[in-house]
mmCIF file of C-alpha atoms and ligand atoms in Angstrom:
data_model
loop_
_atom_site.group_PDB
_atom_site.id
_atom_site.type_symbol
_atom_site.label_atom_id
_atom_site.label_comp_id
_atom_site.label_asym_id
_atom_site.label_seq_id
_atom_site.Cartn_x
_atom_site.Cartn_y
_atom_site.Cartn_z
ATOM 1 C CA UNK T 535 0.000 0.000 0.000
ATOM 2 C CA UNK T 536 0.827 3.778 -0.765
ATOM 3 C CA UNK T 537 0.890 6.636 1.199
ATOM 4 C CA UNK T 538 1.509 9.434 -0.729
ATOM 5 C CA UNK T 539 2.917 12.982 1.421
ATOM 6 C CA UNK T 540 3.417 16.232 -1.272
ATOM 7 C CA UNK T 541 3.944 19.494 -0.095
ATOM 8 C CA UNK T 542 6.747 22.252 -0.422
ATOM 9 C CA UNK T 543 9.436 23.078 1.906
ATOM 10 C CA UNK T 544 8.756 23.197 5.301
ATOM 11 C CA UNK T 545 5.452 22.052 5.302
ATOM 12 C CA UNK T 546 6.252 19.499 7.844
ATOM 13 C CA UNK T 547 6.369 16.472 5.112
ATOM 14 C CA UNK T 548 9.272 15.092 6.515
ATOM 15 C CA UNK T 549 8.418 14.491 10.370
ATOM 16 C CA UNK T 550 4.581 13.781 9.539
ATOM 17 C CA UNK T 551 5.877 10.878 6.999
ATOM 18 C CA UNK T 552 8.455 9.382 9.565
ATOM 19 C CA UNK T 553 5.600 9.103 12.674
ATOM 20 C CA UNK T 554 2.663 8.464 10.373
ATOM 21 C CA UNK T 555 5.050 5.498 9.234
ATOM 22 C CA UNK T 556 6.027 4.498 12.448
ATOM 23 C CA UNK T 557 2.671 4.186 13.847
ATOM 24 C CA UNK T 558 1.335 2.206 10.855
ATOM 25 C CA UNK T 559 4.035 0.320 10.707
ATOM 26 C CA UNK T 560 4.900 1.368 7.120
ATOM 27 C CA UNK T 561 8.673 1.911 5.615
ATOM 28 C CA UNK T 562 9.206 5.641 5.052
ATOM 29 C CA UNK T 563 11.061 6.894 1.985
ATOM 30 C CA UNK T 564 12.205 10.358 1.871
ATOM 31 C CA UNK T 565 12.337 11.241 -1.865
ATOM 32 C CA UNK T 566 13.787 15.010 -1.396
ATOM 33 C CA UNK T 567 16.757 13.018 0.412
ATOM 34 C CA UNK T 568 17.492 11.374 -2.397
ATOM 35 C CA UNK T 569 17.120 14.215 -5.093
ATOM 36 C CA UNK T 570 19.456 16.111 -2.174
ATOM 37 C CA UNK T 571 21.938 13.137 -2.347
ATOM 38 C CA UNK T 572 22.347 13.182 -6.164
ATOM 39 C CA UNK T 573 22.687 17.269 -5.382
ATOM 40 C CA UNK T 574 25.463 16.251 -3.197
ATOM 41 C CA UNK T 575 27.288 13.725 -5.513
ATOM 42 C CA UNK T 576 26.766 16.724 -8.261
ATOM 43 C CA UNK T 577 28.729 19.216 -5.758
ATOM 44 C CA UNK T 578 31.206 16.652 -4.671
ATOM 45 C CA UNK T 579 32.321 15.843 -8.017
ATOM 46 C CA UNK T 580 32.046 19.186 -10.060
ATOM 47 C CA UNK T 581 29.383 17.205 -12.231
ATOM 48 C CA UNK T 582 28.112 19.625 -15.720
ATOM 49 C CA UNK T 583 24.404 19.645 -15.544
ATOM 50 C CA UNK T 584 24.176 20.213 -19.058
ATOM 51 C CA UNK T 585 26.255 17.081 -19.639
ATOM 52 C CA UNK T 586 24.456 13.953 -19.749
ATOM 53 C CA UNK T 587 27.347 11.837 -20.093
ATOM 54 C CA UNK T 588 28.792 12.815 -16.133
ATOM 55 C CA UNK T 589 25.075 12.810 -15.241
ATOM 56 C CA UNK T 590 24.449 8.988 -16.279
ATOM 57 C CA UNK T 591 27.576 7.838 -14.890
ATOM 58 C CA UNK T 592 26.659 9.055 -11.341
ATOM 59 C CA UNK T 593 22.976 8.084 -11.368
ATOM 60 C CA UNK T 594 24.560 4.679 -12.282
ATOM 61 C CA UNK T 595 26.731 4.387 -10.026
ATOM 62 C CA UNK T 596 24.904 5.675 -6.862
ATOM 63 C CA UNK T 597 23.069 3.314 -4.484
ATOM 64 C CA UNK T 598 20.153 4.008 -1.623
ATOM 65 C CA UNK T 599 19.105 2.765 1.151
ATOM 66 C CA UNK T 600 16.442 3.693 3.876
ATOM 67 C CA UNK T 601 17.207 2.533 6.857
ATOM 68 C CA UNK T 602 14.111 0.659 8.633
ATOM 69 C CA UNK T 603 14.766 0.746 11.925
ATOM 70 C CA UNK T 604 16.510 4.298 12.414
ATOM 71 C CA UNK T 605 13.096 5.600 10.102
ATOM 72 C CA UNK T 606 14.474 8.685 8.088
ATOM 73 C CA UNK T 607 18.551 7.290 7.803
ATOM 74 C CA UNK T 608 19.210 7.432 4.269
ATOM 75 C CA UNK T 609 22.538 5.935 3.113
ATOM 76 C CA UNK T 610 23.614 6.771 0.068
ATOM 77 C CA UNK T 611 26.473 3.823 -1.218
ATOM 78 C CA UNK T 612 26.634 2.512 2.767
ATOM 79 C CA UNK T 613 27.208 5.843 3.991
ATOM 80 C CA UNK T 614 24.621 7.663 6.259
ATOM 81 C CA UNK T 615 24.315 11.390 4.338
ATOM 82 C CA UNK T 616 21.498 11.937 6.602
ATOM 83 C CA UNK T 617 22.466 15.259 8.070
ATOM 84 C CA UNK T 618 25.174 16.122 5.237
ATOM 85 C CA UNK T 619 22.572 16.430 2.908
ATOM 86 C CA UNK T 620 20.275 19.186 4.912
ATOM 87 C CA UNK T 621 23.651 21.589 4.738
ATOM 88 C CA UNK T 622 23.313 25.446 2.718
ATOM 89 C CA UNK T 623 25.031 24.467 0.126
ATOM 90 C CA UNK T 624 22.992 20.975 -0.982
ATOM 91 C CA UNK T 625 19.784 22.996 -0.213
ATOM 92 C CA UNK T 626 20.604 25.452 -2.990
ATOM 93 C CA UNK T 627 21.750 23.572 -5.508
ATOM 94 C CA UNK T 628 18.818 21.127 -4.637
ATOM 95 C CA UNK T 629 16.105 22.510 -7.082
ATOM 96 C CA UNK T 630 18.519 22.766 -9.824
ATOM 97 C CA UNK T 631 19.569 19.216 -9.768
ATOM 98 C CA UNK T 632 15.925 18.195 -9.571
ATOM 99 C CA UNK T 633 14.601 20.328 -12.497
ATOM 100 C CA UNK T 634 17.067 18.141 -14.794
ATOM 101 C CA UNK T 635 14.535 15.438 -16.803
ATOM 102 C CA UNK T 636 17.230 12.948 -16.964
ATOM 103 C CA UNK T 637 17.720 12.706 -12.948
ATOM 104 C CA UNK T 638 14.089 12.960 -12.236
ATOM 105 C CA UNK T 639 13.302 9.775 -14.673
ATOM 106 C CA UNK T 640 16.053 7.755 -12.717
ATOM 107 C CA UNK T 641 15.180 8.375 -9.478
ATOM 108 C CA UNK T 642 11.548 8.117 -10.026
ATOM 109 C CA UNK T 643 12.079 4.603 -11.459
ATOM 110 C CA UNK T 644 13.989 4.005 -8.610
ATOM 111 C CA UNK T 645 11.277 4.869 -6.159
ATOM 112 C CA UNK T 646 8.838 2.710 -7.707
ATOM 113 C CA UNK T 647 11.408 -0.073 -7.263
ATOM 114 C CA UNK T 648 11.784 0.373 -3.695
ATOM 115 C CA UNK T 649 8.071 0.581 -2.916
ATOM 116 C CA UNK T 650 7.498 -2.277 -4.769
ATOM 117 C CA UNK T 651 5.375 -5.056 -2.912
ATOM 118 C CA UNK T 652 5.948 -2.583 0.329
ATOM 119 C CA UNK T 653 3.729 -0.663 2.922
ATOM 120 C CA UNK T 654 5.421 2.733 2.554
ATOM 121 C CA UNK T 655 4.744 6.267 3.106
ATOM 122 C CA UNK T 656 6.482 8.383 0.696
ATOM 123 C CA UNK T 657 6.883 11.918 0.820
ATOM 124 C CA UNK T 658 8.268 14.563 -2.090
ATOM 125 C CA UNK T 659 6.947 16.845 -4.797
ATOM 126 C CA UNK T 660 5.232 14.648 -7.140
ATOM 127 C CA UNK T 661 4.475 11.276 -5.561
ATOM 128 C CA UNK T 662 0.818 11.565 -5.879
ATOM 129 C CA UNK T 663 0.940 12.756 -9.676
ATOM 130 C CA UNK T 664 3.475 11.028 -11.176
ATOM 131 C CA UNK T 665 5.472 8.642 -8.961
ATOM 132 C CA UNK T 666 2.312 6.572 -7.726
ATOM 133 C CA UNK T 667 -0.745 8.653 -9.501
ATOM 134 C CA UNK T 668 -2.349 5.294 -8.089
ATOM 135 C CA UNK T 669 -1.873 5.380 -4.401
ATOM 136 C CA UNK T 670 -4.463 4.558 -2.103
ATOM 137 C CA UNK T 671 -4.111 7.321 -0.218
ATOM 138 C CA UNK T 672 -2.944 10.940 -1.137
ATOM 139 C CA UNK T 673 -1.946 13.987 1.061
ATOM 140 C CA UNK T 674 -0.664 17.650 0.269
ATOM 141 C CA UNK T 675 0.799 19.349 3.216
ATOM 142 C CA UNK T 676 0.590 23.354 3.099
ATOM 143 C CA UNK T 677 1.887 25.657 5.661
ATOM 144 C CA UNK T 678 2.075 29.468 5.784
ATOM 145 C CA UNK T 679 5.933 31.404 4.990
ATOM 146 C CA UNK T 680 6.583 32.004 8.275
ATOM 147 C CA UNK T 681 5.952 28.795 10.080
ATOM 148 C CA UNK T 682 7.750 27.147 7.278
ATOM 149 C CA UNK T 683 11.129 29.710 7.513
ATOM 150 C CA UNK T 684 10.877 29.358 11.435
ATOM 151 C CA UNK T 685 10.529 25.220 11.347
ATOM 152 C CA UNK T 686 13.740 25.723 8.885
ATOM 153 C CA UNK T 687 15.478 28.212 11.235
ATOM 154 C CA UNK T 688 15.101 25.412 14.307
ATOM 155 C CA UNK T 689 16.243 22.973 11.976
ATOM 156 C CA UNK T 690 19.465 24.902 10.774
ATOM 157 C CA UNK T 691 20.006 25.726 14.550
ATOM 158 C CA UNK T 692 20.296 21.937 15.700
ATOM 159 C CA UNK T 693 23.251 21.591 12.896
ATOM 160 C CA UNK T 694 25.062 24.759 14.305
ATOM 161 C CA UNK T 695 23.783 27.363 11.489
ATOM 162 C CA UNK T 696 22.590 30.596 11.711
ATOM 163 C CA UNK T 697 20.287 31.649 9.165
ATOM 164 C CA UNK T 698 18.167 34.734 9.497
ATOM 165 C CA UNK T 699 14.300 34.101 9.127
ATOM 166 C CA UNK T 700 14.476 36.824 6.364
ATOM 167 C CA UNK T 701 17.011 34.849 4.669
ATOM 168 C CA UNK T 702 15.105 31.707 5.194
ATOM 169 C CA UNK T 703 11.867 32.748 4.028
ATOM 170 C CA UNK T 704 13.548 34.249 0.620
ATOM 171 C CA UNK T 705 15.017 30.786 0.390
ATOM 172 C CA UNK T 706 11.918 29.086 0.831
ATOM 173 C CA UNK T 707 9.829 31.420 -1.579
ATOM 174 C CA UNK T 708 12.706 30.646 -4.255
ATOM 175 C CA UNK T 709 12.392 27.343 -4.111
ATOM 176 C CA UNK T 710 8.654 27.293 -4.355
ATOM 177 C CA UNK T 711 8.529 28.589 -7.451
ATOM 178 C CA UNK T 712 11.307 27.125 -8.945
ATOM 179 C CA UNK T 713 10.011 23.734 -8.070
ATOM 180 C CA UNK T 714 6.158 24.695 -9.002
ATOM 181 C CA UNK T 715 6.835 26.631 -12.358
ATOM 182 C CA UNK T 716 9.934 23.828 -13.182
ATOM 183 C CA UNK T 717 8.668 22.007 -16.865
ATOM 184 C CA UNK T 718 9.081 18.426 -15.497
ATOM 185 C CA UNK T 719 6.965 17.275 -12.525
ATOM 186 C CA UNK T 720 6.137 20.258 -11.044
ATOM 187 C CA UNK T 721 4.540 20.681 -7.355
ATOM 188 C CA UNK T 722 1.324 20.601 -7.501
ATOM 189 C CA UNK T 723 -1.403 19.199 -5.759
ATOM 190 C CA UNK T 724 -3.395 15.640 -6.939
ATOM 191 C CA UNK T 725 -6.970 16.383 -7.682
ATOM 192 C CA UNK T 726 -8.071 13.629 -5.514
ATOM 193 C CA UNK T 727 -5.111 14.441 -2.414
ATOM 194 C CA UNK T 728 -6.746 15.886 1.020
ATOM 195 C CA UNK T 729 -5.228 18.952 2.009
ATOM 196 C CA UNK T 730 -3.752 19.660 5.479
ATOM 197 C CA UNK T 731 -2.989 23.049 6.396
ATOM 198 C CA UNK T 732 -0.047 22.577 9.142
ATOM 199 C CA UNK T 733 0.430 25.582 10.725
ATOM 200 C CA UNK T 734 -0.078 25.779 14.419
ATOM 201 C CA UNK T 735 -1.161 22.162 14.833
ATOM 202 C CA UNK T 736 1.494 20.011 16.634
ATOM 203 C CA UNK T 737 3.524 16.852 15.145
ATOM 204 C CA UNK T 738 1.105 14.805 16.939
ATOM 205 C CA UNK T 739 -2.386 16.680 15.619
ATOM 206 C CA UNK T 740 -0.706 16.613 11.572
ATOM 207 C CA UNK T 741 0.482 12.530 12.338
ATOM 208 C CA UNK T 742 -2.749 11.809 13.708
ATOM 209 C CA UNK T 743 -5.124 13.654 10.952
ATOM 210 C CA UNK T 744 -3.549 11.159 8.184
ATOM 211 C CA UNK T 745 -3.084 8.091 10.584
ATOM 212 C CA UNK T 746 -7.159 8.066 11.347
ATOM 213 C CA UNK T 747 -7.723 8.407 7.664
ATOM 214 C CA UNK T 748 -5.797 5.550 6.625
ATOM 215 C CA UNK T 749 -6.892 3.188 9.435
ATOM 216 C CA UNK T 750 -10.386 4.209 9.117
ATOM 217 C CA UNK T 751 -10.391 2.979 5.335
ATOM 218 C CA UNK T 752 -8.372 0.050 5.982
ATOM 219 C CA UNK T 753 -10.573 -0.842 8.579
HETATM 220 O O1 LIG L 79 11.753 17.774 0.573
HETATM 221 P P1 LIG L 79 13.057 18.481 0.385
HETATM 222 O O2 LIG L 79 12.957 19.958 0.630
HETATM 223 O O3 LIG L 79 14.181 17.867 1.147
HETATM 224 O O4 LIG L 79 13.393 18.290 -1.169
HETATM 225 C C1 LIG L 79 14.559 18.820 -1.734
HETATM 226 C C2 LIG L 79 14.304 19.245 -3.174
HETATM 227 O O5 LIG L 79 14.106 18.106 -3.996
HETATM 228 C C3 LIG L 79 13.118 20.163 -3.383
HETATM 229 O O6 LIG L 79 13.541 21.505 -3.537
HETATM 230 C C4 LIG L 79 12.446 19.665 -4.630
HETATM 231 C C5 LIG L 79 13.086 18.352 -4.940
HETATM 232 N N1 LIG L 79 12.161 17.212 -4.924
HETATM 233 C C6 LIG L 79 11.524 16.901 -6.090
HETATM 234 O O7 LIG L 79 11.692 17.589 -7.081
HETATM 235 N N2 LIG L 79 10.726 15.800 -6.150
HETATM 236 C C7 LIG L 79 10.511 15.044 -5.064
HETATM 237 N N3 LIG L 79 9.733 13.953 -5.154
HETATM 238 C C8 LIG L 79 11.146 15.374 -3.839
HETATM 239 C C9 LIG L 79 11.940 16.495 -3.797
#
């Protein structure tokens, strides 16, 4: 079964996915860690965007793994890039790397793979329109700026960066539109997703909302 989390930035995708999972007992796959990981690999290795030669060989060579008991661990060929991928520097090369057709088709097939047969909640841009347009179930977080650039702000914080939340919300509104006006996959809500508007309710309230939906159904 599919669970499918959209949203932008900040709209709390990441920690509803990882408890919703946890108390359904579902395998959560992060799908922004993984664009963020090719991002990384991209930085790492000087890699020419417009080159789809340097492109292929890294998608081909690059290998990831969710880890099931730690929830959100992503390793990305054995090694945990968890926190290396939230740093500045992958977050704004991030929507670049995604806008490119060639990475998106990879790591979409790629997510289908690893869902395969599975109970999983995944969470990204475009898991309810084009990675699993079939999922059972469909949500689209939304949040307002601020709550998003000050849930961002905490976040930097806890890996010793100071970002102001002026900074942080231009960051955020940049990267809204460049992933919602990108030609490939853009963000945008499934017709048939329920919306959840996050701000002010608590981790528990936003887990909770989609947990009662699901077992209601299944039940
Ligand atoms: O969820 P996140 O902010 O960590 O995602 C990082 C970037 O990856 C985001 O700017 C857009 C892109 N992304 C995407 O294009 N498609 C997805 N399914 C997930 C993320």
């Amino acid at each position: 079964m599919v669970i499918a989390i959209d949203g932008p930035a900040g709209s709390g995708k990441s920690t509803t996915a990882k408890h919703a999972a946890e108390k359904l007992g579902f395998i959560h796959i992060n799908t922004g860690a993984m664009y963020r990981g090719i991002a990384l690999k991209c930085i790492q290795g000087e890699i020419d965007l417009n080159s789809s030669s340097e492109i292929d060989k890294i998608l081909n060579q690059t290998k990831f793994e969710f880890g099931r008991e730690a929830g959100s661990v992503l390793f990305m060929d054995g090694v945990d890039i968890s926190s290396e991928i939230t740093s500045s520097l992958v977050t704004e090369s991030v929507s670049r790397v995604s806008a490119v057709p060639q990475i998106r088709e990879k790591l979409v097939q790629y997510q289908r793979e690893m869902a395969e047969g599975l109970d999983v909640v995944l969470e990204g841009r475009d898991i309810g329109t084009v990675v699993f347009p079939d999922a059972e179930f469909k949500f689209f977080l939304i949040a307002d700026i601020e709550e998003r650039a000050r849930r961002r702000k905490k976040e930097m914080e806890t890996m010793g960066e100071i970002v102001s939340l002026r900074e942080l919300t231009a960051e955020l509104e940049e990267r809204d539109r460049k992933d919602s006006t990108r030609e490939h996959s853009p963000l945008k809500k499934a017709e048939d997703a329920v919306e959840i508007d996050t701000t002010g309710l608590s981790i528990d309230e936003q887990v909770n909302r989609i947990v009662k939906i699901v077992n209601k159904s299944i039940k």
